[in-house]
Every structure is written in structure tokens, then in C-alpha cells.
Short mmCIF file of C-alpha atoms and ligand atoms in Angstrom, two decimals:
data_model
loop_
_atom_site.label_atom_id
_atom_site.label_comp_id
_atom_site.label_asym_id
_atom_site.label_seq_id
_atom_site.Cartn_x
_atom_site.Cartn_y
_atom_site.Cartn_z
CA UNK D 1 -15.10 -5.07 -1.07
CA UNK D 2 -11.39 -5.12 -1.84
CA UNK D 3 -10.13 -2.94 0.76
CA UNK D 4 -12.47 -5.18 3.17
CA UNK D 5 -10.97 -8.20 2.13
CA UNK D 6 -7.35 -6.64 2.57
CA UNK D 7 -7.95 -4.96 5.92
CA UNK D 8 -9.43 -8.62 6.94
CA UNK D 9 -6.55 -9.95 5.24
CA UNK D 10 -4.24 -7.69 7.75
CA UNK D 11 -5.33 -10.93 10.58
CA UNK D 12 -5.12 -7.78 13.39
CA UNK D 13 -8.55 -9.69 14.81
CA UNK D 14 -9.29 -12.48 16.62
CA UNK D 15 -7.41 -10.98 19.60
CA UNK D 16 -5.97 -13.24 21.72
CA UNK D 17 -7.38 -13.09 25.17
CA UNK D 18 -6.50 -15.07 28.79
CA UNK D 19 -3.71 -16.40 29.56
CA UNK D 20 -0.19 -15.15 27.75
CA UNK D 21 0.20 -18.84 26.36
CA UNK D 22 -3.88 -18.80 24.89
CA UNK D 23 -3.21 -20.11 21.09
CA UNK D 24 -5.75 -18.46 19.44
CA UNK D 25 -6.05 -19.49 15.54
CA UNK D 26 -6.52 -17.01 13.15
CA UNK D 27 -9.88 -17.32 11.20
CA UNK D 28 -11.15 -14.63 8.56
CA UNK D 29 -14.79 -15.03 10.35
CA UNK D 30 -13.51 -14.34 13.22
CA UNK D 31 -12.18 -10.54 13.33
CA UNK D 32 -13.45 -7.81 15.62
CA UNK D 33 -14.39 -4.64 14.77
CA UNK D 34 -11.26 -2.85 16.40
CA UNK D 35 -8.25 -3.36 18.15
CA UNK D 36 -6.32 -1.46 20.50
CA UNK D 37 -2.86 -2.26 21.36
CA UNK D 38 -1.92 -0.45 24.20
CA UNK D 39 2.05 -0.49 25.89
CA UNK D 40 0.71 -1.38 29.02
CA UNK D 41 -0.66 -4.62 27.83
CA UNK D 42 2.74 -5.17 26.08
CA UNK D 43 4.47 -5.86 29.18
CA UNK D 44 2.07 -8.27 30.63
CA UNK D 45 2.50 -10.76 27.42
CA UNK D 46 5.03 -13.32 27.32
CA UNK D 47 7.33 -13.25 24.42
CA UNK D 48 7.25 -16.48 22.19
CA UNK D 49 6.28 -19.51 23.46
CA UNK D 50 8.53 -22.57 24.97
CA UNK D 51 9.69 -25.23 22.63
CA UNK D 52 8.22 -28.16 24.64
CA UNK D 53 4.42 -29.27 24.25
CA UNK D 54 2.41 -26.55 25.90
CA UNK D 55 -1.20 -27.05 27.40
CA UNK D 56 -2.97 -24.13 26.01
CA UNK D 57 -6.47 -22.90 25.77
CA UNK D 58 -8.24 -22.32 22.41
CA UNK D 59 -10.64 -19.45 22.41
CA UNK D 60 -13.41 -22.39 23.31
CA UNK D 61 -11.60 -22.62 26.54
CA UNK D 62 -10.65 -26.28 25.46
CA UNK D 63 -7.41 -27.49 26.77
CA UNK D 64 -5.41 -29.19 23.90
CA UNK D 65 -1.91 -29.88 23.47
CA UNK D 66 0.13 -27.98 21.28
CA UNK D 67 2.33 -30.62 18.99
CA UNK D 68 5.38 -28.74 17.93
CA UNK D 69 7.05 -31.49 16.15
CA UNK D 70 5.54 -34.62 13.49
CA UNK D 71 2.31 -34.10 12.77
CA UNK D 72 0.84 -30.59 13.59
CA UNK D 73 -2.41 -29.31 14.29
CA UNK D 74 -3.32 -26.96 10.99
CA UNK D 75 -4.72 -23.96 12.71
CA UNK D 76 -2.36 -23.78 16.04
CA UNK D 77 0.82 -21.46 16.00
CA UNK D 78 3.58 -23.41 14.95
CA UNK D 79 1.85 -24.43 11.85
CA UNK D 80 0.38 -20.42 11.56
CA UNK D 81 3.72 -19.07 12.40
CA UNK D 82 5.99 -21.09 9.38
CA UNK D 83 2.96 -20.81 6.59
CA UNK D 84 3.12 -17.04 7.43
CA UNK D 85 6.52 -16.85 6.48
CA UNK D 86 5.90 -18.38 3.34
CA UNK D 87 3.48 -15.56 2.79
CA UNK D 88 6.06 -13.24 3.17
CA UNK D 89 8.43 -14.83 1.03
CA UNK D 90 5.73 -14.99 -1.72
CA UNK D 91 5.33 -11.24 -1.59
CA UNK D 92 9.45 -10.66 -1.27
CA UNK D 93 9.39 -12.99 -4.68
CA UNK D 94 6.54 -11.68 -6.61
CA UNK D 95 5.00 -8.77 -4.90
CA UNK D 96 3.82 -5.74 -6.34
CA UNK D 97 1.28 -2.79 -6.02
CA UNK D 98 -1.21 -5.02 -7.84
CA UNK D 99 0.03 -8.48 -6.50
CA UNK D 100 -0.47 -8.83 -2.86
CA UNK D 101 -0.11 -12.17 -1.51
CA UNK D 102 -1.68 -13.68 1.80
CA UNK D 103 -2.27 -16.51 3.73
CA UNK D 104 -5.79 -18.14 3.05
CA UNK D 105 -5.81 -21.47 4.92
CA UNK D 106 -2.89 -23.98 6.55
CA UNK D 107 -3.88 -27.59 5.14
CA UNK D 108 -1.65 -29.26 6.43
CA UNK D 109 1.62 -29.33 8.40
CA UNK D 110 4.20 -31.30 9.94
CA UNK D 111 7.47 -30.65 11.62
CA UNK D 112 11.05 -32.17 11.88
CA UNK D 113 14.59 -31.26 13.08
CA UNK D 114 17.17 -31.30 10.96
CA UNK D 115 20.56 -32.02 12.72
CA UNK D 116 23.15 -29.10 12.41
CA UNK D 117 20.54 -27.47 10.51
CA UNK D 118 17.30 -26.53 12.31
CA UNK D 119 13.79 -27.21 12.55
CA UNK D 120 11.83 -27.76 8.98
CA UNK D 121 8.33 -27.60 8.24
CA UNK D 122 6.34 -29.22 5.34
CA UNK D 123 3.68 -27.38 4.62
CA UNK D 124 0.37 -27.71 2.69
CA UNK D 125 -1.57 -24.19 2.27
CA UNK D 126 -3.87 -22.18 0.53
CA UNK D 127 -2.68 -18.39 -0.53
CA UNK D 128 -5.01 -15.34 -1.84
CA UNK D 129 -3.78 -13.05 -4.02
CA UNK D 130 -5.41 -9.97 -1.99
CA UNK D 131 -5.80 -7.46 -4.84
CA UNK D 132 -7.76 -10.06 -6.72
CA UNK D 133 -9.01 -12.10 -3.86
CA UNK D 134 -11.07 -13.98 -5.74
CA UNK D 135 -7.99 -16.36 -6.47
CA UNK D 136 -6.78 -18.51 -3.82
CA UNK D 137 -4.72 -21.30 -4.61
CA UNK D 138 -3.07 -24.83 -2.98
CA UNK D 139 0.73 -24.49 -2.69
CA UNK D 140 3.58 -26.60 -1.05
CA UNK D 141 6.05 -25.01 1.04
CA UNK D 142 9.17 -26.13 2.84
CA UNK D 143 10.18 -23.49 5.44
CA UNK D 144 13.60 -24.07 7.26
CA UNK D 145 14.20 -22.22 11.07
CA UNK D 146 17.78 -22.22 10.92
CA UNK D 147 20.13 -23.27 14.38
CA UNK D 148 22.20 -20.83 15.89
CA UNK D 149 22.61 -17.68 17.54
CA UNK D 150 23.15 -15.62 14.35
CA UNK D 151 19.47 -15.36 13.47
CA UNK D 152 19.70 -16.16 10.12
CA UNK D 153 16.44 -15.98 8.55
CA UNK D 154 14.29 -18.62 7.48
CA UNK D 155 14.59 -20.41 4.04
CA UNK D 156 11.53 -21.06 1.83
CA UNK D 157 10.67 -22.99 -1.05
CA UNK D 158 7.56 -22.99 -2.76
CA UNK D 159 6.27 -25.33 -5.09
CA UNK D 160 2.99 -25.71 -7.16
CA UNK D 161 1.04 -22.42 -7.18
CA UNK D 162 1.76 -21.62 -10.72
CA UNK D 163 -1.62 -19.91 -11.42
CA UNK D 164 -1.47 -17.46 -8.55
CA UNK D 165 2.19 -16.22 -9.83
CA UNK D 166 0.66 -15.75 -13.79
CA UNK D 167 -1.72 -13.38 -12.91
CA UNK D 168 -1.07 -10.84 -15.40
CA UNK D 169 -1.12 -6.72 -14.10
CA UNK D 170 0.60 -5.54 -16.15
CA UNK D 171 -1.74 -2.69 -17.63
CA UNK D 172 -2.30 -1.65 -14.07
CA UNK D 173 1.06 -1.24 -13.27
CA UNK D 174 2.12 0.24 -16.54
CA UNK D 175 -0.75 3.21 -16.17
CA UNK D 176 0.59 3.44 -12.90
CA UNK D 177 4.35 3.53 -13.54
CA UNK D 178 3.28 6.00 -16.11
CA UNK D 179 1.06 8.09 -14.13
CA UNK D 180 3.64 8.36 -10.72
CA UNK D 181 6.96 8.48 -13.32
CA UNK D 182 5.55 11.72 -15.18
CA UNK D 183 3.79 13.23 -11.95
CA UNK D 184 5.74 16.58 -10.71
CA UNK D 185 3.80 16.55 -7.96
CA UNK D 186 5.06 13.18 -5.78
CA UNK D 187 3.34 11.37 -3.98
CA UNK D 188 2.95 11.80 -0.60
CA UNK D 189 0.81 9.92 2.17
CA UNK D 190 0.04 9.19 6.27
CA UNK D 191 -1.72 6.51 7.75
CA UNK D 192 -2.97 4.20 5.39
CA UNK D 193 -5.24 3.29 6.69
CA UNK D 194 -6.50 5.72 8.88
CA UNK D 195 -7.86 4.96 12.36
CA UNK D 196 -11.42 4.85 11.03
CA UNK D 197 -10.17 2.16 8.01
CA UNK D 198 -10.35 4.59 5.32
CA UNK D 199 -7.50 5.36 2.64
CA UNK D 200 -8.01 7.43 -0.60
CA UNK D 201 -8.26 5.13 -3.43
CA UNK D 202 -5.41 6.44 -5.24
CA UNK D 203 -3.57 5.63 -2.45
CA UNK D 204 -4.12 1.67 -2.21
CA UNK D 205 -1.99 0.58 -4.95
CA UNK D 206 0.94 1.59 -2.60
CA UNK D 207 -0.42 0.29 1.01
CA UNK D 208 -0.11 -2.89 -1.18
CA UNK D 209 3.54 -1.89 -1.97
CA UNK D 210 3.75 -1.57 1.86
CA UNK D 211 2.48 -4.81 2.68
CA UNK D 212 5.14 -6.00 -0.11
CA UNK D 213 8.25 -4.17 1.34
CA UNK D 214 7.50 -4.93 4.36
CA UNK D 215 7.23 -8.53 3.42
CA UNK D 216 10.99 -8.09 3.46
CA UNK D 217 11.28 -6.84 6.87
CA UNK D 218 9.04 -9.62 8.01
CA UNK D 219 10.50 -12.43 6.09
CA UNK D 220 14.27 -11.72 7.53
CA UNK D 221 13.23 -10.59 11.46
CA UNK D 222 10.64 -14.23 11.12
CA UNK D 223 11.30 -16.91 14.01
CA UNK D 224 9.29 -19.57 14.98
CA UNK D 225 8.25 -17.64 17.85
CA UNK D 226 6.72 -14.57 15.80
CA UNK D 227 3.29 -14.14 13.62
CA UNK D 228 4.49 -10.56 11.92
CA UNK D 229 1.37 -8.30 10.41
CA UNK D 230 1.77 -5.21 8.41
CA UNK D 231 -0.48 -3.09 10.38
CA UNK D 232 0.23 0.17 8.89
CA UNK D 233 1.76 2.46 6.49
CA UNK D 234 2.80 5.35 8.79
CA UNK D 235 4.19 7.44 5.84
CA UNK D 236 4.92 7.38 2.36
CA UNK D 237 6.44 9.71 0.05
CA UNK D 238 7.96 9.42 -3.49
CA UNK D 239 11.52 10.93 -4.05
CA UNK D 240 12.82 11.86 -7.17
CA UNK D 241 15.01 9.48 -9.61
CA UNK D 242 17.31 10.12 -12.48
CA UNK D 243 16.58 6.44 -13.50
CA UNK D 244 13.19 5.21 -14.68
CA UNK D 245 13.22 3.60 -11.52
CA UNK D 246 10.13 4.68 -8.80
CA UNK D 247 11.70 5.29 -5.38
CA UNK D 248 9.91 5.39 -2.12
CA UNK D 249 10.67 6.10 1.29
CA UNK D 250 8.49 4.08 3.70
CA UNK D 251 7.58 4.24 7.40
CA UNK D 252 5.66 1.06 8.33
CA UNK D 253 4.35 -0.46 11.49
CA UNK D 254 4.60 -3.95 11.74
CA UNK D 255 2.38 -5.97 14.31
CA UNK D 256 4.07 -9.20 15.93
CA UNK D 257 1.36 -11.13 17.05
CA UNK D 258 2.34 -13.23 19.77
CA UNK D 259 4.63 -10.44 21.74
CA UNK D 260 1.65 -7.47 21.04
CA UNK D 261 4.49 -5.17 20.03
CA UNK D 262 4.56 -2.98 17.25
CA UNK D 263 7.37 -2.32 15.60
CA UNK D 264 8.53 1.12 13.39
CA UNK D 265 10.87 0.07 10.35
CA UNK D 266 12.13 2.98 7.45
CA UNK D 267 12.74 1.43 4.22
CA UNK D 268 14.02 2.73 1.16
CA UNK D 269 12.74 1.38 -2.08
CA UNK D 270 12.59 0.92 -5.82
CA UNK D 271 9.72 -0.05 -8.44
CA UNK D 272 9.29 -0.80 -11.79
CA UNK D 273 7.16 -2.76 -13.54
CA UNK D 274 9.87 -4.76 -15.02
CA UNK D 275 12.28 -4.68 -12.25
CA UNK D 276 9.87 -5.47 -9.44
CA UNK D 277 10.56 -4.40 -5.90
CA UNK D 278 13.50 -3.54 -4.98
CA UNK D 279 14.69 -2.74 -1.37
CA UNK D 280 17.37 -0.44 -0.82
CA UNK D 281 17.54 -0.18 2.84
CA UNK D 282 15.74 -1.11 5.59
CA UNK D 283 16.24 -0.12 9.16
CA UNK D 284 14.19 -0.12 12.56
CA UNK D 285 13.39 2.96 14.08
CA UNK D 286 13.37 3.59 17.83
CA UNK D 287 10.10 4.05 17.88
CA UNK D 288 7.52 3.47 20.97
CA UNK D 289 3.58 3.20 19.96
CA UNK D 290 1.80 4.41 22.34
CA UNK D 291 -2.31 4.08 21.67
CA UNK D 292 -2.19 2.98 17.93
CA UNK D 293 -5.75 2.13 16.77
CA UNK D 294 -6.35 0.03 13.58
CA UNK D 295 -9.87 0.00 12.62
CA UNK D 296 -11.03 -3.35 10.46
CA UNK D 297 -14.08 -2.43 8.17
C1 LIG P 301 -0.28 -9.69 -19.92
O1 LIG P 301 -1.28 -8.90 -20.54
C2 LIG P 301 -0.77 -7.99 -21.50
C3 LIG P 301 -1.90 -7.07 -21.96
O2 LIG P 301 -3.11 -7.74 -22.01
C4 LIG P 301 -0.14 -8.77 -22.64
O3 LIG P 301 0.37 -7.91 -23.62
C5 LIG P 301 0.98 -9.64 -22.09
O4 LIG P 301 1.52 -10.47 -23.09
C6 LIG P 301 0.47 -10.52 -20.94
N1 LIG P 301 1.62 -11.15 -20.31
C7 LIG P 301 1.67 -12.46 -20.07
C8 LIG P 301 2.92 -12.96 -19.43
O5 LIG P 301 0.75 -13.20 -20.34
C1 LIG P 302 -0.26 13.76 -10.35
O1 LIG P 302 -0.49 13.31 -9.03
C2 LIG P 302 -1.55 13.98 -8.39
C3 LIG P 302 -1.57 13.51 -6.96
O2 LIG P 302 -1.40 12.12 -6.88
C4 LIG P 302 -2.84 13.68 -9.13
O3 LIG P 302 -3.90 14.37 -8.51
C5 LIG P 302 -2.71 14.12 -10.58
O4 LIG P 302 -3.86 13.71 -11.29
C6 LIG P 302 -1.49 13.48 -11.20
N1 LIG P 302 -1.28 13.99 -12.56
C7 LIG P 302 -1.09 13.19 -13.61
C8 LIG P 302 -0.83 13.87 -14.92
O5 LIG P 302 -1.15 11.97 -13.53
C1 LIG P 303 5.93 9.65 9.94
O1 LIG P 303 6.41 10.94 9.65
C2 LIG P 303 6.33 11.87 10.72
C3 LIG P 303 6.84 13.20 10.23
O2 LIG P 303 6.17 13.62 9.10
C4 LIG P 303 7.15 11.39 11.90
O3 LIG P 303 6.97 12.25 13.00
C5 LIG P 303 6.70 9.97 12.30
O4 LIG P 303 7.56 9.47 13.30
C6 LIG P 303 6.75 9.05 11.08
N1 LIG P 303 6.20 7.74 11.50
C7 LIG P 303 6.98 6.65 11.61
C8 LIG P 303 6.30 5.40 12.06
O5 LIG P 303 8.16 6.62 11.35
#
């Protein structure tokens, strides 16, 4: 049931069909059984969507407008796009292999611009904590798009979601801190998870440190144009230390939602269970996917 709820979690259904400006609004009940992302397809997909009111068809075929500033419709993008973001900033803040933190539900959401400074978004949500996914909580977020060419990435505040934050792991983490810190024989892993879904269970604990680091990646490359996914953990392998420090070296696949494309990113990184997640170094591979297959349970 957990790793269903994660892979669901993931949002790599609900694939969005028609026309390259369909809005298609994620929804948990709504996830199909596979999806293929193919590099053909890529190329027929326009990237990010225009920053005037778009007509747009929901998968009911309805024609709505898209609101992109004031009040804005819950489940379209622009609302989707800046409470994902918050996701990822939750996980950069407070992630770890037993902490895993997604977006349940947007509330509510409006949008303003900020002169000299870019375009803000208030933002009511609901977030799981995916490794315990029975607790999903209300927060408050403020995300800021900054202005200006220099792609800054967004800011985030978060306010009010105090209960998700205490939950306490901290056996789990110590027995495995203890476990991975005394092991001679590293770890080492591919494809979690596999094409048919599947990952060994010893080996969940650090797809959720994936999904964390990769929080970072997604956080900082975040637009208003982009819906980022972890899709993958391509590789993972533990290297030694002289600190009490575990270090990983990562190869994820991240899935941007509204361009198709999947991108490869290398990151170098550092856990304890009292110094959190640290990233060392992150950097994008030149990578091209060619047929990748991600399998939901
Ligand atoms: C978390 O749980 C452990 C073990 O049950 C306990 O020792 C520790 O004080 C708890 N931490 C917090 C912050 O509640
Ligand atoms: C060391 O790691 C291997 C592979 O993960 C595992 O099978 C083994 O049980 C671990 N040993 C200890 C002492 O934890
Ligand atoms: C994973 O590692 C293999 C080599 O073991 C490499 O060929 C592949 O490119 C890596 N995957 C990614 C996404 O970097």
C-alpha cells in the first residue's frame, strides 16, 4: 500500500491528451496504468504556456478560461504549477528517507504581480507526508516567480503545517544510519522503480531520498511554466566517508510535465540523521531518453 500510494504520488498519470495547450488537472483517481514518453512526442508539445488567458480544454472537453492572475481556478496549472513548488521546498526543508512530502490537494489560490519583483501566489493546500500517507495536512504558502532573465528560483514560505513537520522517524532513520554506516558492502541500486513498478524493499528508504534530492533540483530549475516529477532513480550507489556522514551519488530522471521531457541530473549527496540532507553537487547530464517506461501499480 505504501509504495502504491508513492508511485500514485509520482502524478506521472492523468496524461494529458489533445491539443498542446489541454490543461489537464492532476487527480490521484485519475492515473493510468502506464505511461510512455516517447522523443517523438516531445517535439510535437509546446513548451510552457503563454502568459495571457488561454482557452483550453479540460479532459471533459469543456472549454474554460484559464485565469492566470486574482482569483485562480484550484485544480488548473498555474495554481498546480506554484503549490508544486512548495512541495519541493517542503522536501528541500525537511526531507528525509522516512519524510517524503507531496502535494495532496490545491484549496485555494490566487495570483498577483509584484512590481520589480515578480508574480506571487497565495496559496491554500493540503500536503501528504508519503511515507506515512495517512497524514495530510492544510498549509499556507506564499510562492514568489521572480522577474528577470537570471532565472532565479522561486521563493517559498510556508506557514501552518506544524503537525506534518513533527512527525518523529527518528528510530527509522537511526537503524538505518546504523545499518548503511557499518555496512562494508555499499549500497548499490538501478531503476527504482523498475519498468514493471517493483523496487526491493530495502531499497525504498532511498527512492524517498531521491524524491528528496531531487526536490532540490526541482525547486531551483521551477518556473511558472513547469510541473517537475521525480520519475526515477536511474542509479544509486553509496561511496565511502571518513565522516559519519552517508554520501550518495545519484542519477535521477526528472519528468517536466507540461514540456514531456525528461531530464537526467547527477547529484552528489550527504545524510545524517541529525544533519539532514545535504547536497553537494548537482549537475545535468546530457542525457536523451529514448523509450523510458514508468509503470504505476
Ligand atoms: C522521537 O521519538 C524518539 C523515540 O521514541 C524520542 O526519543 C524523541 O524524543 C522523539 N523526538 C521528538 C522531537 O519528539
Ligand atoms: C549490509 O548490506 C547488505 C546489502 O544492503 C545487506 O544484505 C546486509 O544485511 C547488510 N549488513 C548489515 C550488518 O547490516
Ligand atoms: C546509470 O549508470 C549507468 C552505468 O552504470 C549509465 O550508463 C547510465 O547513463 C546512468 N543513468 C543515468 C540516468 O545517468
Amino acid at each position: 500500500m505504501i509504495l502504491w500510494a508513492l508511485l500514485a504520488a509520482l502524478g506521472l498519470g492523468g496524461v494529458i491528451t489533445g491539443s498542446p495547450t489541454v490543461t489537464a488537472p492532476p487527480d490521484a483517481a485519475s492515473h493510468t496504468h502506464a505511461e510512455t514518453v516517447e522523443e517523438s512526442k516531445n517535439s510535437e508539445r509546446v513548451k510552457g504556456i503563454s502568459a495571457k488567458p488561454a482557452v483550453v480544454g479540460t479532459v471533459e472537453e469543456t472549454i474554460e478560461v484559464v485565469m492566470e492572475l486574482g482569483e485562480l481556478n484550484p485544480n488548473h496549472y498555474p495554481a498546480q504549477r506554484a503549490a508544486k513548488v512548495v512541495e519541493h521546498y517542503l522536501n528541500t526543508q525537511h526531507g528525509s528517507p522516512y519524510k517524503v512530502f507531496t502535494l495532496h490537494r490545491v484549496l485555494s489560490a490566487s495570483a498577483e504581480d509584484v512590481p520589480d519583483s515578480g508574480r506571487k501566489y497565495q496559496l491554500k493546500l493540503s500536503v501528504q507526508e508519503s511515507v506515512h500517507h495517512q497524514t495530510i495536512e492544510e498549509c499556507l504558502a506564499e510562492v514568489l516567480f521572480p522577474t528577470g532573465e537570471s532565472h532565479a528560483p522561486p521563493q517559498v514560505q510556508v506557514s501552518s503545517c506544524e503537525d506534518l513537520l513533527k512527525i518523529n522517524v527518528t528510530v527509522q532513520e537511526e537503524n538505518l544510519y546504523q545499518q548503511y554506516k557499518r555496512n562494508d558492502s555499499h549500497l548499490f541500486a538501478q531503476n527504482l522503480p523498475d519498468s514493471y513498478g517493483h523496487m526491493e524493499p530495502e531499497h525504498v528508504p532511498f527512492w524517498h531520498l531521491g524524491i528528496v534530492v531531487s526536490s532540490f533540483v526541482m525547486l531551483s530549475e521551477s518556473t511558472q511554466d513547469t510541473l517537475y516529477n521525480m520519475a526515477q532513480v536511474a542509479n544509486v550507489s553509496q561511496l565511502a566517508t571518513e565522516d559519519n556522514l552517508l554520501k550518495f551519488d545519484y542519477d535521477v530522471l526528472l519528468h517536466e510535465r507540461v514540456s514531456q521531457e525528461i531530464f537526467a541530473w547527477k547529484m552528489l549527496v550527504t545524510w545524517s540523521p541529525s544533519d539532514g540532507v545535504k547536497v553537494l553537487k548537482m549537475e545535468k547530464k546530457d542525457y536523451t531518453v529514448k523509450n523510458l517506461k514508468i509503470t504505476l501499480l
